[in-house]
mmCIF file of C-alpha atoms in Angstrom:
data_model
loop_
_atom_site.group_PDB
_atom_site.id
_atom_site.type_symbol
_atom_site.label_atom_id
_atom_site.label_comp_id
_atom_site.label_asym_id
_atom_site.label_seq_id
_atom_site.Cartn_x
_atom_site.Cartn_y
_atom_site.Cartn_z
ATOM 1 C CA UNK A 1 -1.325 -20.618 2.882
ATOM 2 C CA UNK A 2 -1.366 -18.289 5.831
ATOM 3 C CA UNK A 3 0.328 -15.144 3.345
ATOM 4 C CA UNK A 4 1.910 -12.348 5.038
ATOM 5 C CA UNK A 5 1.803 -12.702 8.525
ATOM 6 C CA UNK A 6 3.134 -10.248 11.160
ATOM 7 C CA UNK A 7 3.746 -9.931 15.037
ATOM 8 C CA UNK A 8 3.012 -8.277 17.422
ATOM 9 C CA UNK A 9 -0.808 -6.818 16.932
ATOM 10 C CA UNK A 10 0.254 -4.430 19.075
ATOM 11 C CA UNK A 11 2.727 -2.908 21.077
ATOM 12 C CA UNK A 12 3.473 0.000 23.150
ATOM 13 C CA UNK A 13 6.937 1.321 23.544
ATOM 14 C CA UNK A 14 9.215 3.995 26.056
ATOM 15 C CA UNK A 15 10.593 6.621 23.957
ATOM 16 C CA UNK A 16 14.648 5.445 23.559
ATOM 17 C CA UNK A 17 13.487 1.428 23.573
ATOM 18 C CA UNK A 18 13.968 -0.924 20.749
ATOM 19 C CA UNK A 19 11.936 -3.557 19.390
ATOM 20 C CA UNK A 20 11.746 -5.860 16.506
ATOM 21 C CA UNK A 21 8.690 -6.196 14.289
ATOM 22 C CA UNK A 22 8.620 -10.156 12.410
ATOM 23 C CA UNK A 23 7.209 -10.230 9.671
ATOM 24 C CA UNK A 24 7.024 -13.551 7.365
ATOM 25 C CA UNK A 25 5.383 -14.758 3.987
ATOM 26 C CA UNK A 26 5.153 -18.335 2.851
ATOM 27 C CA UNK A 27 4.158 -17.634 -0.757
ATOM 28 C CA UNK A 28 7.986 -17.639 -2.010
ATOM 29 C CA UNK A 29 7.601 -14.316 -2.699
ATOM 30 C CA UNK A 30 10.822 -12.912 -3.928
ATOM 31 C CA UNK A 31 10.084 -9.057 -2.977
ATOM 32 C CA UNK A 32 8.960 -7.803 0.369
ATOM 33 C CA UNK A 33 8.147 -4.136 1.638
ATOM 34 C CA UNK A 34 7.863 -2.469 4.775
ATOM 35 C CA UNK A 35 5.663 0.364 5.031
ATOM 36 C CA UNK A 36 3.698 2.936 7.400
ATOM 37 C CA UNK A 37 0.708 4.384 8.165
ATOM 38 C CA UNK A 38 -0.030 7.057 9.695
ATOM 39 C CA UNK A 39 -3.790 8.320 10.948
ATOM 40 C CA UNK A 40 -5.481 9.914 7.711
ATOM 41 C CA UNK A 41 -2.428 9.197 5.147
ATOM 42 C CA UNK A 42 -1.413 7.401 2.322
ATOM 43 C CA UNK A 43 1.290 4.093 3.201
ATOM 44 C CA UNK A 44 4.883 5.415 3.146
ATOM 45 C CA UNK A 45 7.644 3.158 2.459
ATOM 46 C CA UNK A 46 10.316 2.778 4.536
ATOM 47 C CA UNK A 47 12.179 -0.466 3.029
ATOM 48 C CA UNK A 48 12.001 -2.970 0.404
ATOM 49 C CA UNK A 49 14.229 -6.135 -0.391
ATOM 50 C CA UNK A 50 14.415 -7.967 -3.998
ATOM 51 C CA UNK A 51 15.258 -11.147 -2.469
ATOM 52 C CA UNK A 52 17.263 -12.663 0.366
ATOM 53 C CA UNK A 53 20.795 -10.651 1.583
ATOM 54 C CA UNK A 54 19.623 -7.712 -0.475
ATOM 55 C CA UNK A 55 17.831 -4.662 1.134
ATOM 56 C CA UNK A 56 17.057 -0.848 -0.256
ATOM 57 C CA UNK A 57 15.821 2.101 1.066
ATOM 58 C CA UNK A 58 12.290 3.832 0.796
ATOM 59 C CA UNK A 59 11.179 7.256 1.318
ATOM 60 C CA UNK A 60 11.401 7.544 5.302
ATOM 61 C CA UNK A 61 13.942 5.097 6.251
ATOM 62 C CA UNK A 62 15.529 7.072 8.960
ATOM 63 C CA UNK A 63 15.689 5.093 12.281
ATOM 64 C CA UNK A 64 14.977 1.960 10.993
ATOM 65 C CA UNK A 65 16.924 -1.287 10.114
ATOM 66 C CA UNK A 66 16.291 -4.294 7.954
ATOM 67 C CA UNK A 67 17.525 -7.657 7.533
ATOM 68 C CA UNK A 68 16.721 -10.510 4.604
ATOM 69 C CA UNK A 69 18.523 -13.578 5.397
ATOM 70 C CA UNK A 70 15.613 -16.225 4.551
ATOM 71 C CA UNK A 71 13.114 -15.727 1.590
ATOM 72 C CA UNK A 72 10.297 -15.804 4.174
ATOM 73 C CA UNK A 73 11.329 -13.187 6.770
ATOM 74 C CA UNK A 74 11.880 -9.730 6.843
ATOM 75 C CA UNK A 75 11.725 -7.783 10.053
ATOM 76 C CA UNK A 76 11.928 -5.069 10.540
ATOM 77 C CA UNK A 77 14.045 -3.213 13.565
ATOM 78 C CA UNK A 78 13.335 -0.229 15.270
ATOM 79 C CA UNK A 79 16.190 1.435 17.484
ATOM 80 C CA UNK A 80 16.014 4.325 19.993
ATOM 81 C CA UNK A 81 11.800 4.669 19.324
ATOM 82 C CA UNK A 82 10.787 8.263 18.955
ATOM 83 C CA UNK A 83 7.310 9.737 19.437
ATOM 84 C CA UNK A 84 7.177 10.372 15.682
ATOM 85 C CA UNK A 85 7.422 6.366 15.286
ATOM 86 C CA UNK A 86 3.916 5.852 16.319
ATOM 87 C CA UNK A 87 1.793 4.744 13.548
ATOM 88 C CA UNK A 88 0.759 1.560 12.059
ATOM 89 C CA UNK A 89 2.996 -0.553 10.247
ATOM 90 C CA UNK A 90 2.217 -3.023 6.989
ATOM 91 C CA UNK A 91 4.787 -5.704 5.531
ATOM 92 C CA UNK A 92 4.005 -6.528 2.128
ATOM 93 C CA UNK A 93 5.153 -9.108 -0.543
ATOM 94 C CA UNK A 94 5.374 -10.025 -4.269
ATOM 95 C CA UNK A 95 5.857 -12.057 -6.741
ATOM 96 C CA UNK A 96 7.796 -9.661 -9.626
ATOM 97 C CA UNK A 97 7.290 -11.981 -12.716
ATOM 98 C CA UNK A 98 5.475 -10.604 -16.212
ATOM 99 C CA UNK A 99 4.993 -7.536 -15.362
ATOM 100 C CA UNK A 100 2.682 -8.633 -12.083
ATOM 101 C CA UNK A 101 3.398 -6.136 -9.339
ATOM 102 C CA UNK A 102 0.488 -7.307 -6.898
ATOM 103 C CA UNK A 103 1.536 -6.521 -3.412
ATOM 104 C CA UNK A 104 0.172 -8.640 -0.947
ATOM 105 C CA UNK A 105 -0.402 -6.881 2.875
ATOM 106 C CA UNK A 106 0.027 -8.100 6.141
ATOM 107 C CA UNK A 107 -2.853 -7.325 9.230
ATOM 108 C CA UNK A 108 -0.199 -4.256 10.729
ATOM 109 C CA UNK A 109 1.424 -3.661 13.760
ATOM 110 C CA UNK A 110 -0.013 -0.788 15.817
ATOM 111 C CA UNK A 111 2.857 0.789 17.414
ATOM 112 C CA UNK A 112 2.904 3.596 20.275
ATOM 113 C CA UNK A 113 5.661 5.195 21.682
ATOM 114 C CA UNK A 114 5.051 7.451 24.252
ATOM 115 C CA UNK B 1 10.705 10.428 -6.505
ATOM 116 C CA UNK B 2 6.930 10.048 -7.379
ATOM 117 C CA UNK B 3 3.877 12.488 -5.677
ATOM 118 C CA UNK B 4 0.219 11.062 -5.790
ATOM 119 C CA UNK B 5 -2.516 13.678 -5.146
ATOM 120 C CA UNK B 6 -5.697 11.761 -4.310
ATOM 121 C CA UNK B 7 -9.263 13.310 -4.192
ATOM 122 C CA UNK B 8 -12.088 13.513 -3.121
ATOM 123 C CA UNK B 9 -10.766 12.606 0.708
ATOM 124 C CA UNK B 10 -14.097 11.607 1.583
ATOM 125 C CA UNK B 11 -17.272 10.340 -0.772
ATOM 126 C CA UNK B 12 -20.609 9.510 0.161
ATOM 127 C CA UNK B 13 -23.018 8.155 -1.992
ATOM 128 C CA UNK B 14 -26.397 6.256 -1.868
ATOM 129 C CA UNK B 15 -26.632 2.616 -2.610
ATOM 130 C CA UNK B 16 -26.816 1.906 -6.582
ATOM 131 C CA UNK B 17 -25.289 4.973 -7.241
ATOM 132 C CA UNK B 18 -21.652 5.312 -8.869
ATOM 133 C CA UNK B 19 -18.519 6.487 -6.957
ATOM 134 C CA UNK B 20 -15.377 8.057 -8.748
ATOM 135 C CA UNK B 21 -12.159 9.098 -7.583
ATOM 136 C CA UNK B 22 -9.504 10.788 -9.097
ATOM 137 C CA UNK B 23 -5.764 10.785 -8.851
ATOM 138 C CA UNK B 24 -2.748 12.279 -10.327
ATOM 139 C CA UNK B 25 0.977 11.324 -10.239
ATOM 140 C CA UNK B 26 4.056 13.662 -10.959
ATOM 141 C CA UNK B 27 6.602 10.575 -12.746
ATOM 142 C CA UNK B 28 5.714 10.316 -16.864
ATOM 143 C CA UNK B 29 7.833 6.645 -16.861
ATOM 144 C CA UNK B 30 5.657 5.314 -14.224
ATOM 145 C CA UNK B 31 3.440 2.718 -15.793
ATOM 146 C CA UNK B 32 1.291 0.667 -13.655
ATOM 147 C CA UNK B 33 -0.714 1.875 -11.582
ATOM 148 C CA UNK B 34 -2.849 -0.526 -8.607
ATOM 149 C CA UNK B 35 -5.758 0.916 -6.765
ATOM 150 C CA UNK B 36 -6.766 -1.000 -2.762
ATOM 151 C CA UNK B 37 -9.047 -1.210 -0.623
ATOM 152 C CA UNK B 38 -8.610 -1.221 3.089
ATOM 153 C CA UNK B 39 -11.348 -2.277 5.679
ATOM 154 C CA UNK B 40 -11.034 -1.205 8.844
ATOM 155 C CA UNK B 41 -8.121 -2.810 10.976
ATOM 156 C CA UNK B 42 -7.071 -4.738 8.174
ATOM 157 C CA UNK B 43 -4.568 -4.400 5.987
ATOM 158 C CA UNK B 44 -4.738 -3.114 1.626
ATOM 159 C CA UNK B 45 -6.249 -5.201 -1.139
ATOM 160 C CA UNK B 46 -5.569 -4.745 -4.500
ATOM 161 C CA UNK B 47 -8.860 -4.094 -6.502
ATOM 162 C CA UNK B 48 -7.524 -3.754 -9.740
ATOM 163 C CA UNK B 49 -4.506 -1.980 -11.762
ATOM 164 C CA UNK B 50 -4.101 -1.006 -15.022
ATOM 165 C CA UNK B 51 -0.799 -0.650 -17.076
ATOM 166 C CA UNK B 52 0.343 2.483 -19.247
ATOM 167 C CA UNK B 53 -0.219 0.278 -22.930
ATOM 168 C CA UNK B 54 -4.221 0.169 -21.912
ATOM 169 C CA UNK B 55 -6.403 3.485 -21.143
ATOM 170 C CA UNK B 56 -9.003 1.464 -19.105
ATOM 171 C CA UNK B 57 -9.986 -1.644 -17.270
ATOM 172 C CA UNK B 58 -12.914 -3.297 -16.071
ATOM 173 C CA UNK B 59 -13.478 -6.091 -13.744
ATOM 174 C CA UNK B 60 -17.414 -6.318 -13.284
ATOM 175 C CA UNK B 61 -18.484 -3.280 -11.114
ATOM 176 C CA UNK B 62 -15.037 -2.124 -10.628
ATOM 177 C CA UNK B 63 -13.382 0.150 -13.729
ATOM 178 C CA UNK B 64 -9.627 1.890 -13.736
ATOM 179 C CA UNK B 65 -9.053 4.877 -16.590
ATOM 180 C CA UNK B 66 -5.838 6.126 -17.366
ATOM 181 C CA UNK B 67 -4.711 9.472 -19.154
ATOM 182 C CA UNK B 68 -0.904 9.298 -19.552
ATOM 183 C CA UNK B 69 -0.464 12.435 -21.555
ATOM 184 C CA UNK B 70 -2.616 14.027 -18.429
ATOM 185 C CA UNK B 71 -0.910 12.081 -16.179
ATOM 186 C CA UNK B 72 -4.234 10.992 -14.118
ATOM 187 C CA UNK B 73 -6.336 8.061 -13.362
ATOM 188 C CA UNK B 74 -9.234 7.161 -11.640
ATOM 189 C CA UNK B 75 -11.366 4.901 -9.984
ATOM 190 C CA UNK B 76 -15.107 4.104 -11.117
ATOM 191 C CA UNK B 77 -17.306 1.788 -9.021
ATOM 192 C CA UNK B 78 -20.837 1.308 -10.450
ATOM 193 C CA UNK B 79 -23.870 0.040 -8.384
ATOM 194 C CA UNK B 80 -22.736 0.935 -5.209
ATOM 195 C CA UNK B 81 -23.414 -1.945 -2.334
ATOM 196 C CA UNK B 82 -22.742 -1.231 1.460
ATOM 197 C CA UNK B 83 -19.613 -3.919 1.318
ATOM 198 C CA UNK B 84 -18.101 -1.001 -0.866
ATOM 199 C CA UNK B 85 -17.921 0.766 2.160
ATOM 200 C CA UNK B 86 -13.891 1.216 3.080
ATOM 201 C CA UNK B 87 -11.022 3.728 2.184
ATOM 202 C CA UNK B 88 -9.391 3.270 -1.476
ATOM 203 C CA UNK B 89 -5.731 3.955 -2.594
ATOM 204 C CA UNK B 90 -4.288 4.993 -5.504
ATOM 205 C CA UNK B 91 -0.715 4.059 -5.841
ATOM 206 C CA UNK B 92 2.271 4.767 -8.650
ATOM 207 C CA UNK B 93 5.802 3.020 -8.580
ATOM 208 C CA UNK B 94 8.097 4.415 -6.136
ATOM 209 C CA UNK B 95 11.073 5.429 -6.936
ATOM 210 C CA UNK B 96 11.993 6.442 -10.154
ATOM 211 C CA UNK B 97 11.688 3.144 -11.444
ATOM 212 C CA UNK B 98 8.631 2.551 -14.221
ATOM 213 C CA UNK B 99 7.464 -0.756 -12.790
ATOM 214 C CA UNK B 100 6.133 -1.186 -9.373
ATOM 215 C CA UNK B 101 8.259 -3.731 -8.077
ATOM 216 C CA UNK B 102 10.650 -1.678 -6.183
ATOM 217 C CA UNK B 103 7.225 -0.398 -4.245
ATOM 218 C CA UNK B 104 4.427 1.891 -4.290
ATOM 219 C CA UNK B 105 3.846 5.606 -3.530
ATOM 220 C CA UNK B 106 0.348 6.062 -2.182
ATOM 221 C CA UNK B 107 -2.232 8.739 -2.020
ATOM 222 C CA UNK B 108 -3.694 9.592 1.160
ATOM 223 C CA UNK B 109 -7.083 7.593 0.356
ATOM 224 C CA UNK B 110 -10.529 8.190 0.192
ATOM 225 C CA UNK B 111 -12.922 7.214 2.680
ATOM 226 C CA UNK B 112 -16.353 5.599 0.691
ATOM 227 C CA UNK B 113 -19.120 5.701 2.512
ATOM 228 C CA UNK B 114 -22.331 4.200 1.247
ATOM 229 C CA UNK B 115 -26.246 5.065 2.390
ATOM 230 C CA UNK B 116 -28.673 3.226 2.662
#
């Protein structure tokens, strides 16, 4: 199994561009997360989805968007980038069975937007 | 929604010596609670977590205490070796939810550094 992959590595942006992060599991997880991270903080979430067509909010998700039409995919879309978008972002997923809450973590997305 | 105060922010220790950190949370129905590991330019790892019906956990060097009636927990890694080297998380359900399954509020991490 490859687990949670994401694309791109990295990516630099214009302030007011858009861009998509992917993000996809193959361990028929039924939960996935989006979160960030900025330099010397914790991970902040800024989505979450309990399974495919159903999406919630996190603590910081102002000017972002999220889709779950597939089990596998969640990405995660970023409209009008701001300055304050820069940071590194981590998908996540789960399997919420028995009380097991392990999240596993994607490699991140280094974002700039200058 | 839950707050996670994490300390020390950065640890150093010599090799073979112990390494604790401490958090605290803010929710009383939060009940699991996962601490991870992050290497550099790599993503979280889940070291172990420990659920509100158990006050501690071990997994061989690696230990998790809980107080709930506190409302801390912490971190214990005994015989330190350099791959301990890495910043650890503490993390508590997020939102108001108990479990952890709707996802996790962090603390800001602690950066482990071991001597030689």
């Amino acid at each position: 199994n490859a687990g949670v992959t994401q694309t791109p590595k990295f990516r630099i942006l214009k302030i007011g561009q858009s861009m998509t992060l992917q993000c996809a599991q193959d361990m028929n997880h039924n939960y996935m997360y989006w979160y960030r991270q900025d330099p010397g903080m914790g991970l902040k979430l800024i989505y979450y989805s309990v399974g495919a067509g159903i999406t919630d909010k996190g603590e910081v998700p102002n000017g972002y968007n999220v889709s779950r039409s597939t089990t596998e995919d969640f990405p995660l879309r970023l409209e009008l980038a701001a300055p304050s978008q820069t940071s590194v972002y981590f998908c996540a997923s789960s399997y919420v069975q028995g009380g097991s809450y392990e999240q596993y973590f994607g490699p991140g997305t280094r974002l700039t937007v200058t | 929604g839950e707050n996670v105060e994490q300390h020390p922010s950065t640890l150093s220790v010599q090799e073979g010596d112990s390494a604790v950190i401490k958090c605290t949370y803010s929710d009383s129905a939060s009940n699991y609670f996962p601490w991870y590991k992050q290497e550099l330019g790599k993503g979280p790892q889940l070291i172990i977590d420990i659920r509100s019906n158990v006050g501690e956990k071990k997994d061989q060097r690696i230990a998790v205490t809980l107080n709930k009636t506190a409302k801390h927990f912490s971190l214990h890694i005994t015989e330190t070796q350099p791959e301990d080297s890495a910043v650890y998380f503490c993390a508590a359900p997020h939102p108001y939810s108990g479990g952890g399954a709707d996802g996790l509020t962090f603390g800001k991490g602690t950066h482990l550094i071991i001597q030689p």
